[in-house]
XYZ file of C-alpha atoms in Angstrom:
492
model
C 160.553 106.802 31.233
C 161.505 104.537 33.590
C 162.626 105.627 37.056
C 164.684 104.322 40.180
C 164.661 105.275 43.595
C 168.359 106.350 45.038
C 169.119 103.530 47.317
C 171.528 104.595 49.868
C 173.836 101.550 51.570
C 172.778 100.146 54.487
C 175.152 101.173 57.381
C 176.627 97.587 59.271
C 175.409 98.436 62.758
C 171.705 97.618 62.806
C 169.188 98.682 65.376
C 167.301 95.494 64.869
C 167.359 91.702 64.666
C 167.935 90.232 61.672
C 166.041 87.223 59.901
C 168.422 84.595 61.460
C 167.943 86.220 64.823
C 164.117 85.273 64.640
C 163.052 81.874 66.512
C 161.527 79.306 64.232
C 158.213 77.854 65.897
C 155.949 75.687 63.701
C 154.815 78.192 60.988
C 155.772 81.455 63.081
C 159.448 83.496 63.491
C 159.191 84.752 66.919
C 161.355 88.219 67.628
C 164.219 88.395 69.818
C 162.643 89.995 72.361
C 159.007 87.920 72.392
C 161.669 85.155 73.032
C 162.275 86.690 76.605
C 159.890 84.647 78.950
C 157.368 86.878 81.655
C 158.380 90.456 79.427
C 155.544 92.865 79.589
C 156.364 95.449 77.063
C 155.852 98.720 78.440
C 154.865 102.170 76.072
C 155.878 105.550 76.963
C 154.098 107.207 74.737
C 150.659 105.688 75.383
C 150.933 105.122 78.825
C 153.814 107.410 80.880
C 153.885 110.243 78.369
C 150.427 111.924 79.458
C 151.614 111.502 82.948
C 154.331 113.576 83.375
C 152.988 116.023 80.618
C 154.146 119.173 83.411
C 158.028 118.048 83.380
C 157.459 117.727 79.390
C 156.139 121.195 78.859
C 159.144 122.243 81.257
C 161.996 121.060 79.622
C 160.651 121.842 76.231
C 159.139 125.116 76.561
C 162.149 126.406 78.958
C 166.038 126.505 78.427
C 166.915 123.602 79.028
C 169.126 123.908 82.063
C 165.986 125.677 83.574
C 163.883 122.493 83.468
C 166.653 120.357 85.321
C 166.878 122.674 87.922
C 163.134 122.717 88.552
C 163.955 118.349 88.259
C 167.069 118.221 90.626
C 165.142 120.772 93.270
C 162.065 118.516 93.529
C 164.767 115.385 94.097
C 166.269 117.235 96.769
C 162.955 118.003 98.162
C 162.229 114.358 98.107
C 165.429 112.923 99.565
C 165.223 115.419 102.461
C 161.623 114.371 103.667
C 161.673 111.751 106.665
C 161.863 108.197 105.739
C 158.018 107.653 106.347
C 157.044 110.278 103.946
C 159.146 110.358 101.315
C 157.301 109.500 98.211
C 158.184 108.063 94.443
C 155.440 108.996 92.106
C 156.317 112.767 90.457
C 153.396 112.089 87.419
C 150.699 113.676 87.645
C 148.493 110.847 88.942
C 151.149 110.261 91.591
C 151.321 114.282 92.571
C 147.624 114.165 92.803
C 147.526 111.348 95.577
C 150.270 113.288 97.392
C 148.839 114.924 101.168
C 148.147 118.455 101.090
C 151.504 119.449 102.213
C 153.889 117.760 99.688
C 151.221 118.027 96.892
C 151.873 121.868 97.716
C 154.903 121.994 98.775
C 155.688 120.387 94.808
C 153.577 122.443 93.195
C 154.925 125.617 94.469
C 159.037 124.194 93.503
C 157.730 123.294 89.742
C 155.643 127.074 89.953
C 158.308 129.071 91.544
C 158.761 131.494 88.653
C 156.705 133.218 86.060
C 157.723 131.517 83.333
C 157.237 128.456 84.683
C 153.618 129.254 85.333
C 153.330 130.600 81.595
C 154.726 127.153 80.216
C 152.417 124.970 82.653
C 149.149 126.575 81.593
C 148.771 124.834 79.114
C 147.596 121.947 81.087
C 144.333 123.639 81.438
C 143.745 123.067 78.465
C 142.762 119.778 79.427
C 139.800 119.097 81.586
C 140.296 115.730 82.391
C 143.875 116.415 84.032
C 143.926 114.887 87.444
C 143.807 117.473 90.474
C 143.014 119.884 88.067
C 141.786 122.043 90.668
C 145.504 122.218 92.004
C 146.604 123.356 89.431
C 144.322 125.954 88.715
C 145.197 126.829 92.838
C 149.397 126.686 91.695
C 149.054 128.465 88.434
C 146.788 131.519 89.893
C 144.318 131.345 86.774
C 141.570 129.002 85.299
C 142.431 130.302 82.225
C 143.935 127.995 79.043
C 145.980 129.254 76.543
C 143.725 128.880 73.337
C 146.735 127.841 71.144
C 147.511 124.015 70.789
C 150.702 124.773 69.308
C 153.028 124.436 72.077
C 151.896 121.930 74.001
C 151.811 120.292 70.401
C 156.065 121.342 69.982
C 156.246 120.254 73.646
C 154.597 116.627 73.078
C 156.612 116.104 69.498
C 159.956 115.881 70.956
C 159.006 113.903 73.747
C 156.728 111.351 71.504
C 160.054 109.241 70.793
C 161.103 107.620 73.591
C 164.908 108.098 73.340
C 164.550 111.651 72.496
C 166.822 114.362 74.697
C 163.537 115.828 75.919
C 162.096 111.974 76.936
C 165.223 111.118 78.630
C 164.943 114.273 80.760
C 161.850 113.411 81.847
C 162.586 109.958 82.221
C 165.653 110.529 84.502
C 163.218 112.740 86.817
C 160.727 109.863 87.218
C 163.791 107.491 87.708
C 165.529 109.579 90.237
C 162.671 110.325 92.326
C 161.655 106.405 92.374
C 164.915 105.916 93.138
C 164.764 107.651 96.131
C 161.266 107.289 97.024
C 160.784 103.810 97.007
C 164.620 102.841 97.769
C 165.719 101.022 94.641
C 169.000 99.148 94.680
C 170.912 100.269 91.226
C 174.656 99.554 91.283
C 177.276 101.767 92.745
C 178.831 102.553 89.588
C 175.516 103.610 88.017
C 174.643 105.853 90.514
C 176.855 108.876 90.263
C 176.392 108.691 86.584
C 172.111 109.404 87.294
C 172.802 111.564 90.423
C 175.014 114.608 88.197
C 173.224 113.569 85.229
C 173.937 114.900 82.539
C 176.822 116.384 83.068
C 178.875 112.951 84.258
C 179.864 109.445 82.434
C 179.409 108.420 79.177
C 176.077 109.848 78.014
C 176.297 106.865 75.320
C 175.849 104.864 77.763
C 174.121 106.833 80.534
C 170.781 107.578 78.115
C 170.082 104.168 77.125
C 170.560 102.558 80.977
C 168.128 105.789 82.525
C 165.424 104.502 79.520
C 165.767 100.954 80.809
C 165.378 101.812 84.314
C 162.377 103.955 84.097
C 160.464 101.518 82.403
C 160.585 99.257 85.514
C 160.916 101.527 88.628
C 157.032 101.108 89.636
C 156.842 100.558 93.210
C 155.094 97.015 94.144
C 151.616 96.965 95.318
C 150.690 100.072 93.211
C 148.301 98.520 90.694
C 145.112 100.772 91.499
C 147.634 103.789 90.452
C 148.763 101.667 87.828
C 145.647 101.366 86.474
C 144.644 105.029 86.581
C 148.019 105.947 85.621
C 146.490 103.923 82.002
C 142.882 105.327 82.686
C 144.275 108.940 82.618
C 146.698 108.372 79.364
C 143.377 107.365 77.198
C 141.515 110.128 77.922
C 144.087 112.276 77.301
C 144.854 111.219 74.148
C 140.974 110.992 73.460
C 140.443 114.372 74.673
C 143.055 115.772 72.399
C 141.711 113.912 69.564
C 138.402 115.873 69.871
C 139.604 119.142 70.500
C 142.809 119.168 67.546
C 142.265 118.482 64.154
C 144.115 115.992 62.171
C 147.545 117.217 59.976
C 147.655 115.105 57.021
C 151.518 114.443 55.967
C 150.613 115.214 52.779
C 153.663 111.831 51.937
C 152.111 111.058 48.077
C 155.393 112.286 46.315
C 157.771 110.154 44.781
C 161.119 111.351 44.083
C 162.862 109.207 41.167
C 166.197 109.523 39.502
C 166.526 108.044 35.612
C 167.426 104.722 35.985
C 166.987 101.891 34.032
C 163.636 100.766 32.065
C 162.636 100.076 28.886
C 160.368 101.890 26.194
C 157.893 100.633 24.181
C 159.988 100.371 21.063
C 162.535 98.146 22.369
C 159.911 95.853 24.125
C 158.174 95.692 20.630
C 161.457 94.775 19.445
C 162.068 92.148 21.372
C 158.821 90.803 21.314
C 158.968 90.569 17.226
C 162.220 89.023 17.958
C 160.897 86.276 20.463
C 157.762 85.528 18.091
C 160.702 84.660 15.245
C 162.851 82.642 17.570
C 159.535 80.663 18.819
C 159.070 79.801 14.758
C 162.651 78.820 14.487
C 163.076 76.778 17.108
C 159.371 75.025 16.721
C 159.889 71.330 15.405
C 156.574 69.675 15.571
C 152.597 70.835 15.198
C 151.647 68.031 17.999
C 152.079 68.933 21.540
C 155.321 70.215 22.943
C 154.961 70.856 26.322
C 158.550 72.389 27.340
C 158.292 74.524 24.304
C 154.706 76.316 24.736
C 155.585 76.489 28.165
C 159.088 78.724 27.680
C 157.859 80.408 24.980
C 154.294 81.274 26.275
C 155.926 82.613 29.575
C 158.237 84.615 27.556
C 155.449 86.283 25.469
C 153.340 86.597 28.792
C 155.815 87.816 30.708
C 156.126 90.743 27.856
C 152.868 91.136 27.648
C 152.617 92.310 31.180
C 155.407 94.669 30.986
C 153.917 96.207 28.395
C 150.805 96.286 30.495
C 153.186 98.232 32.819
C 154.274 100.890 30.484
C 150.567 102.498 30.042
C 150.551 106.030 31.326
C 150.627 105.747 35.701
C 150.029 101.986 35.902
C 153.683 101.668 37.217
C 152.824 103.630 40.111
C 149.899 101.800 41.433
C 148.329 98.709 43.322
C 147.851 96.712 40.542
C 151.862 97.016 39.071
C 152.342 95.031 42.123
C 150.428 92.598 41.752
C 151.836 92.150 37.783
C 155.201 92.169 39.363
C 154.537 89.082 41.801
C 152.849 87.561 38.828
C 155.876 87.813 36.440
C 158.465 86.676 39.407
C 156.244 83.648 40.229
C 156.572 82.982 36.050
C 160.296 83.449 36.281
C 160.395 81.118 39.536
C 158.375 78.344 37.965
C 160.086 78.735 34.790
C 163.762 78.432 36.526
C 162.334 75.169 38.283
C 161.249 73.470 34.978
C 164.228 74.546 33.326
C 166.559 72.793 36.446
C 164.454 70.074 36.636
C 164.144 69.686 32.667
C 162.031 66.537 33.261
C 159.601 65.901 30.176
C 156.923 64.678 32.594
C 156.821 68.282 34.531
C 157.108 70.263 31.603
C 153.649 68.008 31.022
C 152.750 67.666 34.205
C 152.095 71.961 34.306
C 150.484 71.994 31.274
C 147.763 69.350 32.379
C 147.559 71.339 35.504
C 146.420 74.729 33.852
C 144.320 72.335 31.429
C 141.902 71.099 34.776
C 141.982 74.752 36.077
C 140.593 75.914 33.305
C 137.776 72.890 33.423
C 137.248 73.472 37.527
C 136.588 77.034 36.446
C 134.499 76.507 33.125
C 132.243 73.785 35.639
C 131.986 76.256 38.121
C 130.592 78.822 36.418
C 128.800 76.580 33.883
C 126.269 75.792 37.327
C 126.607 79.523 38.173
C 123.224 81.341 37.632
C 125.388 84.811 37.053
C 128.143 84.620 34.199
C 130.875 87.210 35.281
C 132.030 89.785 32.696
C 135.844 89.255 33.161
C 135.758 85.506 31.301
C 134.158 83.924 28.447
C 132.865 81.045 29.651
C 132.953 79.171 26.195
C 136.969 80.313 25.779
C 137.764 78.055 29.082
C 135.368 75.083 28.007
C 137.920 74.985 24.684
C 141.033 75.696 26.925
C 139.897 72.534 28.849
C 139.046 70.790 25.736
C 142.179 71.850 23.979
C 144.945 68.798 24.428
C 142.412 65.738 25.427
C 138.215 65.240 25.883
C 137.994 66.745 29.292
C 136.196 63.763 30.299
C 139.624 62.231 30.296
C 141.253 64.935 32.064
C 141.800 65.034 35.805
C 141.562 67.717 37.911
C 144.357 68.808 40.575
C 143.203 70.608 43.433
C 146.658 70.751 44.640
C 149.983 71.685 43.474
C 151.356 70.502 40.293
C 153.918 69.314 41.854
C 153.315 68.448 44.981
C 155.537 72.010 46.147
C 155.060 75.654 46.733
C 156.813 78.436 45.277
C 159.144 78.995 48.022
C 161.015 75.615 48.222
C 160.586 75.550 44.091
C 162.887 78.979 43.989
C 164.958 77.144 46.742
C 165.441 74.275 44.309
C 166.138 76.388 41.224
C 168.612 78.412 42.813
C 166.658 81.787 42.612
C 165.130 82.693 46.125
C 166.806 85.753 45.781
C 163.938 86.875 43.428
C 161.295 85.322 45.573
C 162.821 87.453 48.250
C 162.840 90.239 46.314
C 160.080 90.640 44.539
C 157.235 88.092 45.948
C 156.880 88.344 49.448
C 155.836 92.287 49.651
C 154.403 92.156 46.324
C 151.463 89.030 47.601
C 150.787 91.524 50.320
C 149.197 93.380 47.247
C 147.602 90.749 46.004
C 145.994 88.991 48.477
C 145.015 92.895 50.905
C 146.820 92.136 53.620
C 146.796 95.381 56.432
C 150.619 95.863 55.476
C 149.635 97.284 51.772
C 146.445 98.455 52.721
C 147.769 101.016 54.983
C 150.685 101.810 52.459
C 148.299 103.182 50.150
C 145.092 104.131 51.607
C 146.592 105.969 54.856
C 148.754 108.178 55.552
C 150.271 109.129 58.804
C 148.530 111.965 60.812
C 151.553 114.369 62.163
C 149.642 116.465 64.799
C 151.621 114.807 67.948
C 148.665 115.029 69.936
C 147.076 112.140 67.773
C 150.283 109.453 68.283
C 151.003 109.838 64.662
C 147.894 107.747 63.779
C 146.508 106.723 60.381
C 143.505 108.798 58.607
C 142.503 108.028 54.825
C 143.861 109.699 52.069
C 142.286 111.811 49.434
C 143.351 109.104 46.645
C 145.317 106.085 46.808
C 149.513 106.837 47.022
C 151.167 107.328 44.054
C 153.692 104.097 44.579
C 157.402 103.449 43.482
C 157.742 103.354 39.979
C 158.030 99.097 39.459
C 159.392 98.986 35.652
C 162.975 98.737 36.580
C 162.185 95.978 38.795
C 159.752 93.901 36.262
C 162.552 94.490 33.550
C 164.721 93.009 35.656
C 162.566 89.946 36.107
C 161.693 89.755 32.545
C 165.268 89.575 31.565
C 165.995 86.882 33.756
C 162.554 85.290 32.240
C 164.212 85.925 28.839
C 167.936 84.060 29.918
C 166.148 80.739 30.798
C 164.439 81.355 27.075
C 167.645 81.716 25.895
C 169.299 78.855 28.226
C 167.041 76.301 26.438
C 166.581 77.343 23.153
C 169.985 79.084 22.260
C 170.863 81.761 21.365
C 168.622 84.646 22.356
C 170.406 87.375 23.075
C 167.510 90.045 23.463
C 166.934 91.923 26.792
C 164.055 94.633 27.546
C 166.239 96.660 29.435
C 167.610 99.943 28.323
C 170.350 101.760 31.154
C 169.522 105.715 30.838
């Protein structure tokens, strides 16, 4: 029984550029924001998460009020050094370059209390932390907590960049860069980061701390810069070899009844389109416009009901049938608005010299493949003229593609809809090879990466959708040979 997912309405407000928002440069759509000359996008979880991993354990692993205290005492401690050696860097590869002084002088605000030392130890559980050594020194123990799990909690809520727990973290690294290296913000900005967050609009106040961090690298800093990225891979490597990967376990589909069709009534209708072929039929010669509407009809039916064996509309090969029986509909809609006798012909002498390029092909081949009888394409090419008499068209049949042939029947919608993510299918691009071979790991300490599955994903169920298509397949039958009032669809 057929089966529809519950598609909820798409809220107005978008987080995200539309189609039309997209720049149009030879055969590319640039994004809105690759359309920004000199922008170096900037990651905060690959590169500035695993350096302020202490602050991070802080804010998660304490109340949260706790962890901005430790924050606002180490700004303090900052703005009331002398000009010469006040200092901007408060991630770990910054506190390790600090002199002996300030590095302790840091290390004993962030350790002040118990607690505090409890949540940091987890660090040791890393060996390639910078200034390790300190730490050990601050913390009063070489010894790691054995359990990943809440430095895993700790990293999971700080793994999206506009989390609460990221923007904590993010305001600390602001603030002290702020004060270290003398940045310029605007006066209206800066009580609103100084009592964060307990002044201004926090709708506003979140997103302009994010934006803010992201640039408040002090100039001339590249060798930190560069172990700043040095440091984030091998922490991520490191906790890729010591944590094992969390499959999300993601192969369930949930389905409401929707609509479909059964076998029964797509017998039905076939029977029915097989009689209205017969009536309609008016000469045994060739009769291009009729084979053609009539043969993508039955074809069209036959892979629906291709569709309906037991789990085929769940996998990679439904979509593939579902781009074939669109790109049917769309050439059938394009004939049918054309309605020119010479491209109703000029298709069927098309498939004719594909089916002699093929049969020649393989007639020279050494190896005959299993999926064709050679001897069925030599008659296909045969069928309508002497294939010595019959061209061959390596190109399009008429001089198009698909996409401007929907365009000119009025039906990109369905090209839209169901051809674009369906070729992806079809042709193994990455996009629907990591939809159904991967699924996302959901230990935080690997990024959220991709590791194979046991079996492929069980997909959306894709009758409702090729009903849909066949109907419409089934209206342009009906458009040119009136009346045909049969539809596959049944509504449950």
């Amino acid at each position: 029984m057929a089966k529809k997912r519950n598609r909820k309405k798409k809220p107005q407000q978008k987080n995200y550029s539309t189609i039309q928002d997209h720049k149009h440069q030879g055969k590319k759509l640039i994004s809105t924001l690759r359309q920004i000359p000199n922008l170096h996008p900037s990651s905060w979880m690959n590169e500035r998460l695993p350096d302020m991993l202490w602050a991070i354990l802080l804010v998660k692993l304490l109340p949260r009020e706790q962890a901005l205290n430790v924050f606002r005492l180490i700004i303090k401690y900052i703005d009331g050094l002398p000009e010469d050696e006040k200092f901007g860097d408060i991630t770990h590869t910054g506190i390790a370059k600090l002199p002996s002084k300030q590095l302790d002088d840091v290390l004993s605000i962030i350790t002040f209390r118990q607690e505090h030392k409890q949540a940091l130890t987890h660090l040791l559980l890393l060996d390639q932390l910078p200034a390790k050594e300190v730490w050990v020194k601050a913390l009063e123990t070489d010894k790691a907590h054995s359990d990943w799990e809440p430095f895993m909690i700790a990293v999971t809520h700080t793994l999206d960049h506009q989390s609460q727990e990221s923007t904590d973290c993010r305001w600390l690294r602001l603030m002290c860069a702020m004060i270290g290296y003398g940045l310029i913000l605007p006066p209206e900005e800066i009580d609103n980061l100084i009592y964060y967050p307990n002044h201004g609009d926090l709708r506003e106040v979140r997103p302009t701390i994010r934006s803010l961090e992201m640039i408040c690298e002090k100039e001339g800093q590249d060798k930190i810069n560069a172990e700043r990225l040095e440091w984030a891979d091998k922490f991520w490597d490191e906790c890729l070899i010591k944590t094992a990967c969390v499959p999300s376990s993601s192969n369930f589909i949930e389905a409401e009844i929707s609509a479909g069709t059964t076998e029964e009534q797509l017998q039905e209708v076939w029977d029915f389109l097989l009689k209205h072929t017969c009536n309609t039929q008016t000469t045994s010669g060739v009769d291009a416009q009729h084979d053609t509407v009539f043969g993508m009809g039955l074809y069209c039916l036959g892979l629906l009901k291709e569709l309906l064996r037991v789990g085929i509309c769940h996998s990679i090969s439904a979509r593939t049938t579902l781009r074939t029986i669109a790109e049917c509909y769309i050439t059938l809609a394009y004939l049918a608005k054309k309605n020119d006798a010479e491209l109703w012909q000029s298709y069927r002498v098309y498939g004719a010299g594909q089916a002699k390029l093929a049969f020649l092909k393989l007639d020279e081949s050494a190896n005959e493949p299993s999926y064709v009888d050679v001897q069925t394409l030599e008659q296909l090419a045969n069928e309508d003229r002497w294939q010595e008499f019959l061209d061959i068209d390596i190109g399009h049949w008429d001089n198009t593609n698909l996409r401007k042939m929907s365009i000119d029947a009025d039906v990109k919608d369905v090209y839209d809809q169901f051809y674009d993510w369906t070729s992806t299918f079809a042709h193994g691009h990455w996009g629907a090879v990591r939809d159904t071979v991967f699924e996302t790991c959901i230990n935080p300490l690997h990024r959220l990466h991709r590791i194979p599955r046991q079996s492929t994903r069980t997909l959306p169920d894709i009758v409702p959708d090729a009903c849909q298509v066949v109907d419409k397949v089934l209206e342009v039958v009906s458009q040119l040979y009136p009346d045909f009032p049969h539809r596959v669809t049944i509504e449950i």
